[in-house]
Structure formats: structure tokens, C-alpha cells
Tab-separated table of N, CA, C and O in Angstrom:
chain	number	residue	atom	x	y	z
A	1	MET	N	10.262	-24.951	9.260
A	1	MET	CA	9.170	-24.007	9.228
A	1	MET	C	9.302	-23.151	7.963
A	1	MET	O	10.378	-22.683	7.615
A	2	THR	N	8.177	-22.931	7.276
A	2	THR	CA	8.145	-22.079	6.096
A	2	THR	C	7.498	-20.760	6.465
A	2	THR	O	6.410	-20.730	7.045
A	3	ILE	N	8.162	-19.668	6.140
A	3	ILE	CA	7.604	-18.337	6.369
A	3	ILE	C	7.104	-17.833	5.037
A	3	ILE	O	7.843	-17.813	4.053
A	4	LYS	N	5.835	-17.427	5.009
A	4	LYS	CA	5.202	-17.012	3.773
A	4	LYS	C	4.998	-15.503	3.763
A	4	LYS	O	4.518	-14.925	4.740
A	5	LEU	N	5.371	-14.865	2.653
A	5	LEU	CA	5.186	-13.430	2.494
A	5	LEU	C	3.737	-13.166	2.107
A	5	LEU	O	3.210	-13.755	1.166
A	6	ASN	N	3.058	-12.262	2.838
A	6	ASN	CA	1.666	-11.931	2.579
A	6	ASN	C	1.534	-10.735	1.650
A	6	ASN	O	0.847	-10.794	0.641
A	7	HIS	N	2.169	-9.612	2.014
A	7	HIS	CA	2.088	-8.430	1.153
A	7	HIS	C	3.226	-7.454	1.409
A	7	HIS	O	3.884	-7.514	2.436
A	8	LEU	N	3.414	-6.574	0.422
A	8	LEU	CA	4.342	-5.457	0.519
A	8	LEU	C	3.497	-4.194	0.552
A	8	LEU	O	2.622	-4.027	-0.302
A	9	ALA	N	3.740	-3.302	1.489
A	9	ALA	CA	2.991	-2.052	1.578
A	9	ALA	C	3.859	-0.895	1.103
A	9	ALA	O	4.990	-0.730	1.564
A	10	ILE	N	3.313	-0.118	0.189
A	10	ILE	CA	4.004	1.019	-0.399
A	10	ILE	C	3.232	2.282	-0.028
A	10	ILE	O	2.028	2.380	-0.287
A	11	VAL	N	3.912	3.249	0.578
A	11	VAL	CA	3.288	4.528	0.920
A	11	VAL	C	3.343	5.428	-0.307
A	11	VAL	O	4.396	5.550	-0.945
A	12	VAL	N	2.206	6.044	-0.627
A	12	VAL	CA	2.118	6.916	-1.800
A	12	VAL	C	1.434	8.229	-1.425
A	12	VAL	O	0.647	8.282	-0.484
A	13	GLU	N	1.743	9.264	-2.188
A	13	GLU	CA	1.090	10.560	-1.973
A	13	GLU	C	-0.287	10.591	-2.619
A	13	GLU	O	-1.218	11.180	-2.077
A	14	ASP	N	-0.412	9.986	-3.802
A	14	ASP	CA	-1.652	10.006	-4.564
A	14	ASP	C	-1.957	8.589	-5.042
A	14	ASP	O	-1.305	8.081	-5.957
A	15	ILE	N	-2.925	7.969	-4.403
A	15	ILE	CA	-3.213	6.561	-4.676
A	15	ILE	C	-3.705	6.348	-6.105
A	15	ILE	O	-3.387	5.342	-6.730
A	16	ASP	N	-4.459	7.310	-6.658
A	16	ASP	CA	-4.971	7.150	-8.019
A	16	ASP	C	-3.834	7.127	-9.044
A	16	ASP	O	-3.838	6.309	-9.962
A	17	SER	N	-2.858	8.012	-8.877
A	17	SER	CA	-1.696	8.011	-9.772
A	17	SER	C	-0.873	6.744	-9.597
A	17	SER	O	-0.372	6.178	-10.574
A	18	ALA	N	-0.730	6.307	-8.367
A	18	ALA	CA	0.033	5.084	-8.097
A	18	ALA	C	-0.657	3.873	-8.709
A	18	ALA	O	0.012	2.987	-9.257
A	19	ILE	N	-1.984	3.831	-8.648
A	19	ILE	CA	-2.731	2.722	-9.250
A	19	ILE	C	-2.459	2.663	-10.747
A	19	ILE	O	-2.256	1.581	-11.305
A	20	VAL	N	-2.438	3.821	-11.405
A	20	VAL	CA	-2.173	3.852	-12.850
A	20	VAL	C	-0.839	3.172	-13.148
A	20	VAL	O	-0.743	2.356	-14.070
A	21	PHE	N	0.189	3.482	-12.369
A	21	PHE	CA	1.491	2.861	-12.590
A	21	PHE	C	1.437	1.357	-12.354
A	21	PHE	O	1.812	0.563	-13.225
A	22	TRP	N	0.999	0.937	-11.190
A	22	TRP	CA	1.042	-0.475	-10.818
A	22	TRP	C	0.101	-1.321	-11.681
A	22	TRP	O	0.430	-2.438	-12.046
A	23	ARG	N	-1.071	-0.774	-12.000
A	23	ARG	CA	-2.039	-1.528	-12.802
A	23	ARG	C	-1.705	-1.461	-14.292
A	23	ARG	O	-1.606	-2.483	-14.960
A	24	ASP	N	-1.546	-0.237	-14.814
A	24	ASP	CA	-1.408	-0.072	-16.262
A	24	ASP	C	0.012	-0.350	-16.762
A	24	ASP	O	0.196	-0.999	-17.776
A	25	ALA	N	1.011	0.147	-16.063
A	25	ALA	CA	2.392	-0.044	-16.508
A	25	ALA	C	2.918	-1.439	-16.172
A	25	ALA	O	3.631	-2.041	-16.968
A	26	LEU	N	2.572	-1.943	-14.987
A	26	LEU	CA	3.097	-3.246	-14.572
A	26	LEU	C	2.111	-4.392	-14.792
A	26	LEU	O	2.476	-5.556	-14.676
A	27	GLY	N	0.845	-4.060	-15.055
A	27	GLY	CA	-0.135	-5.090	-15.370
A	27	GLY	C	-0.713	-5.837	-14.183
A	27	GLY	O	-1.295	-6.906	-14.359
A	28	LEU	N	-0.587	-5.296	-12.977
A	28	LEU	CA	-1.165	-5.979	-11.813
A	28	LEU	C	-2.649	-5.658	-11.706
A	28	LEU	O	-3.040	-4.493	-11.746
A	29	PRO	N	-3.493	-6.655	-11.578
A	29	PRO	CA	-4.929	-6.413	-11.469
A	29	PRO	C	-5.271	-5.696	-10.159
A	29	PRO	O	-4.768	-6.049	-9.092
A	30	LEU	N	-6.143	-4.697	-10.265
A	30	LEU	CA	-6.580	-3.954	-9.092
A	30	LEU	C	-7.671	-4.728	-8.371
A	30	LEU	O	-8.650	-5.165	-8.982
A	31	GLY	N	-7.477	-4.903	-7.081
A	31	GLY	CA	-8.486	-5.533	-6.242
A	31	GLY	C	-9.281	-4.456	-5.517
A	31	GLY	O	-9.675	-3.456	-6.114
A	32	GLU	N	-9.444	-4.625	-4.242
A	32	GLU	CA	-10.240	-3.715	-3.418
A	32	GLU	C	-9.506	-2.394	-3.168
A	32	GLU	O	-8.300	-2.372	-2.956
A	33	VAL	N	-10.268	-1.299	-3.201
A	33	VAL	CA	-9.793	0.020	-2.783
A	33	VAL	C	-10.743	0.472	-1.685
A	33	VAL	O	-11.960	0.446	-1.874
A	34	SER	N	-10.199	0.842	-0.525
A	34	SER	CA	-11.090	1.230	0.571
A	34	SER	C	-10.433	2.226	1.506
A	34	SER	O	-9.214	2.317	1.594
A	35	ASP	N	-11.295	2.961	2.199
A	35	ASP	CA	-10.851	3.856	3.261
A	35	ASP	C	-10.773	3.068	4.557
A	35	ASP	O	-11.618	2.199	4.811
A	36	VAL	N	-9.768	3.375	5.350
A	36	VAL	CA	-9.623	2.767	6.677
A	36	VAL	C	-9.559	3.935	7.662
A	36	VAL	O	-8.474	4.414	8.002
A	37	PRO	N	-10.725	4.439	8.092
A	37	PRO	CA	-10.776	5.651	8.921
A	37	PRO	C	-9.994	5.543	10.228
A	37	PRO	O	-9.384	6.522	10.663
A	38	GLN	N	-9.987	4.377	10.843
A	38	GLN	CA	-9.291	4.232	12.124
A	38	GLN	C	-7.793	4.396	11.989
A	38	GLN	O	-7.103	4.713	12.951
A	39	GLU	N	-7.250	4.198	10.776
A	39	GLU	CA	-5.820	4.389	10.509
A	39	GLU	C	-5.556	5.669	9.718
A	39	GLU	O	-4.407	5.997	9.441
A	40	ALA	N	-6.637	6.366	9.321
A	40	ALA	CA	-6.559	7.589	8.508
A	40	ALA	C	-5.778	7.356	7.215
A	40	ALA	O	-4.897	8.119	6.849
A	41	VAL	N	-6.157	6.262	6.515
A	41	VAL	CA	-5.528	5.925	5.238
A	41	VAL	C	-6.572	5.427	4.245
A	41	VAL	O	-7.671	5.001	4.619
A	42	LYS	N	-6.186	5.483	2.991
A	42	LYS	CA	-6.909	4.838	1.908
A	42	LYS	C	-5.959	3.775	1.377
A	42	LYS	O	-4.769	4.034	1.199
A	43	VAL	N	-6.455	2.574	1.144
A	43	VAL	CA	-5.604	1.479	0.682
A	43	VAL	C	-6.155	0.880	-0.608
A	43	VAL	O	-7.362	0.859	-0.836
A	44	ALA	N	-5.245	0.431	-1.438
A	44	ALA	CA	-5.593	-0.278	-2.673
A	44	ALA	C	-4.752	-1.541	-2.724
A	44	ALA	O	-3.549	-1.499	-2.466
A	45	PHE	N	-5.384	-2.647	-3.048
A	45	PHE	CA	-4.691	-3.915	-3.151
A	45	PHE	C	-4.553	-4.288	-4.619
A	45	PHE	O	-5.526	-4.261	-5.365
A	46	LEU	N	-3.339	-4.615	-5.020
A	46	LEU	CA	-3.068	-5.075	-6.380
A	46	LEU	C	-2.606	-6.515	-6.290
A	46	LEU	O	-1.688	-6.836	-5.524
A	47	GLU	N	-3.256	-7.345	-7.042
A	47	GLU	CA	-3.003	-8.774	-6.950
A	47	GLU	C	-1.862	-9.190	-7.869
A	47	GLU	O	-1.846	-8.856	-9.045
A	48	SER	N	-0.913	-9.876	-7.295
A	48	SER	CA	0.206	-10.407	-8.078
A	48	SER	C	0.380	-11.884	-7.759
A	48	SER	O	1.472	-12.411	-7.814
A	49	GLY	N	-0.723	-12.521	-7.413
A	49	GLY	CA	-0.621	-13.865	-6.858
A	49	GLY	C	-0.279	-13.680	-5.398
A	49	GLY	O	-0.909	-12.902	-4.706
A	50	GLU	N	0.720	-14.342	-4.944
A	50	GLU	CA	1.192	-14.131	-3.576
A	50	GLU	C	2.643	-13.753	-3.631
A	50	GLU	O	3.417	-14.413	-4.314
A	51	PRO	N	3.062	-12.738	-2.993
A	51	PRO	CA	2.313	-11.780	-2.180
A	51	PRO	C	1.610	-10.736	-3.047
A	51	PRO	O	1.872	-10.635	-4.240
A	52	HIS	N	0.721	-9.951	-2.413
A	52	HIS	CA	0.099	-8.858	-3.148
A	52	HIS	C	0.743	-7.533	-2.731
A	52	HIS	O	1.522	-7.483	-1.787
A	53	VAL	N	0.432	-6.487	-3.488
A	53	VAL	CA	0.965	-5.157	-3.220
A	53	VAL	C	-0.153	-4.327	-2.615
A	53	VAL	O	-1.284	-4.339	-3.113
A	54	GLU	N	0.157	-3.628	-1.540
A	54	GLU	CA	-0.808	-2.762	-0.870
A	54	GLU	C	-0.292	-1.323	-0.977
A	54	GLU	O	0.794	-1.010	-0.485
A	55	LEU	N	-1.056	-0.466	-1.648
A	55	LEU	CA	-0.727	0.951	-1.724
A	55	LEU	C	-1.452	1.653	-0.580
A	55	LEU	O	-2.625	1.385	-0.329
A	56	VAL	N	-0.748	2.542	0.109
A	56	VAL	CA	-1.310	3.212	1.285
A	56	VAL	C	-1.126	4.718	1.130
A	56	VAL	O	-0.009	5.193	0.970
A	57	GLN	N	-2.242	5.450	1.191
A	57	GLN	CA	-2.216	6.911	1.098
A	57	GLN	C	-2.819	7.492	2.371
A	57	GLN	O	-3.900	7.083	2.791
A	58	PRO	N	-2.154	8.453	3.003
A	58	PRO	CA	-2.744	9.077	4.186
A	58	PRO	C	-3.968	9.908	3.799
A	58	PRO	O	-4.012	10.489	2.716
A	59	THR	N	-4.955	9.936	4.674
A	59	THR	CA	-6.143	10.758	4.449
A	59	THR	C	-6.225	11.909	5.448
A	59	THR	O	-7.169	12.681	5.430
A	60	SER	N	-5.226	12.000	6.300
A	60	SER	CA	-5.156	13.069	7.290
A	60	SER	C	-3.703	13.498	7.430
A	60	SER	O	-2.808	12.660	7.443
A	61	ASP	N	-3.475	14.803	7.527
A	61	ASP	CA	-2.107	15.315	7.633
A	61	ASP	C	-1.420	14.954	8.940
A	61	ASP	O	-0.198	15.015	9.033
A	62	ASP	N	-2.195	14.572	9.962
A	62	ASP	CA	-1.576	14.263	11.252
A	62	ASP	C	-1.548	12.766	11.564
A	62	ASP	O	-1.251	12.361	12.677
A	63	SER	N	-1.815	11.934	10.552
A	63	SER	CA	-1.777	10.485	10.778
A	63	SER	C	-0.330	9.992	10.800
A	63	SER	O	0.588	10.671	10.339
A	64	GLY	N	-0.143	8.813	11.316
A	64	GLY	CA	1.184	8.205	11.344
A	64	GLY	C	1.755	8.013	9.943
A	64	GLY	O	2.941	8.245	9.706
A	65	ILE	N	0.906	7.611	8.994
A	65	ILE	CA	1.366	7.406	7.620
A	65	ILE	C	1.754	8.738	6.987
A	65	ILE	O	2.742	8.820	6.249
A	66	ALA	N	1.003	9.800	7.268
A	66	ALA	CA	1.345	11.126	6.733
A	66	ALA	C	2.694	11.588	7.276
A	66	ALA	O	3.519	12.136	6.533
A	67	LYS	N	2.935	11.352	8.554
A	67	LYS	CA	4.218	11.731	9.157
A	67	LYS	C	5.356	10.911	8.547
A	67	LYS	O	6.427	11.442	8.259
A	68	TYR	N	5.116	9.625	8.342
A	68	TYR	CA	6.110	8.759	7.701
A	68	TYR	C	6.413	9.264	6.293
A	68	TYR	O	7.569	9.373	5.897
A	69	LEU	N	5.367	9.575	5.531
A	69	LEU	CA	5.525	10.043	4.158
A	69	LEU	C	6.307	11.348	4.096
A	69	LEU	O	7.200	11.505	3.266
A	70	SER	N	6.017	12.271	5.004
A	70	SER	CA	6.730	13.553	4.982
A	70	SER	C	8.195	13.392	5.375
A	70	SER	O	9.055	14.131	4.899
A	71	LYS	N	8.489	12.416	6.212
A	71	LYS	CA	9.869	12.194	6.653
A	71	LYS	C	10.669	11.347	5.664
A	71	LYS	O	11.816	11.655	5.345
A	72	LYS	N	10.067	10.270	5.164
A	72	LYS	CA	10.799	9.299	4.340
A	72	LYS	C	10.462	9.363	2.856
A	72	LYS	O	11.190	8.817	2.034
A	73	GLY	N	9.316	9.948	2.497
A	73	GLY	CA	8.891	10.009	1.105
A	73	GLY	C	8.184	8.739	0.668
A	73	GLY	O	8.008	7.795	1.436
A	74	THR	N	7.788	8.732	-0.592
A	74	THR	CA	7.100	7.588	-1.182
A	74	THR	C	8.028	6.385	-1.227
A	74	THR	O	9.204	6.519	-1.531
A	75	GLY	N	7.483	5.225	-0.939
A	75	GLY	CA	8.280	4.006	-1.022
A	75	GLY	C	7.774	2.931	-0.083
A	75	GLY	O	6.688	3.032	0.481
A	76	MET	N	8.575	1.906	0.064
A	76	MET	CA	8.182	0.766	0.888
A	76	MET	C	7.970	1.178	2.342
A	76	MET	O	8.807	1.852	2.927
A	77	HIS	N	6.845	0.747	2.882
A	77	HIS	CA	6.526	1.031	4.279
A	77	HIS	C	6.764	-0.198	5.152
A	77	HIS	O	7.393	-0.112	6.188
A	78	HIS	N	6.220	-1.349	4.703
A	78	HIS	CA	6.434	-2.567	5.484
A	78	HIS	C	6.256	-3.815	4.632
A	78	HIS	O	5.698	-3.773	3.557
A	79	VAL	N	6.755	-4.904	5.167
A	79	VAL	CA	6.609	-6.230	4.592
A	79	VAL	C	5.842	-7.046	5.611
A	79	VAL	O	6.180	-7.048	6.794
A	80	CYS	N	4.784	-7.726	5.178
A	80	CYS	CA	3.970	-8.516	6.099
A	80	CYS	C	4.151	-9.997	5.806
A	80	CYS	O	3.958	-10.444	4.675
A	81	PHE	N	4.502	-10.748	6.836
A	81	PHE	CA	4.617	-12.203	6.739
A	81	PHE	C	3.407	-12.835	7.390
A	81	PHE	O	2.839	-12.293	8.326
A	82	GLU	N	2.975	-13.993	6.869
A	82	GLU	CA	1.861	-14.711	7.481
A	82	GLU	C	2.352	-15.493	8.679
A	82	GLU	O	3.468	-15.885	8.746
């Protein structure tokens, strides 16, 4: 059985600043940027072939991602396998 990596999710405080780093400094093309109200986050996908990078910014101070960010800081949140 082959396990395929789908994406890496990185929690960030400011998605626009993070996009500048990942897109401009590392050269990853920016894909979709969207709000996900049910999760209280804004996400940006950067394409690196497979897997892609998903930046996640909380949009509410009481969301799960906001609590994670305040406890652990910016960095890897999860790895998703297909």
C-alpha cells in the first residue's frame, strides 16, 4: 500500500505576511485564498506540486485555531494523508 501526502498545514498569525514569504521568498505559486466561516479560519493554498502547503489564519479569537496559535505559536498544525 502506498500512502500519499496531500498537504501540510501551517498556522499563521497574518496570512498576508505569510503569503509574501511562501510565494515571494520560496517561489511557491499562490492558489486559492478563502474564508472558511464554519471553522473560523482563512486559508491560502500554495502549490508545490504534491503535496501543497496550506496556510491557516484564525478569524475569531475563540476558534480552535486561535487557541492553538496562542498556545503553540506559528508553525506546523497538521499533515494530511490521502
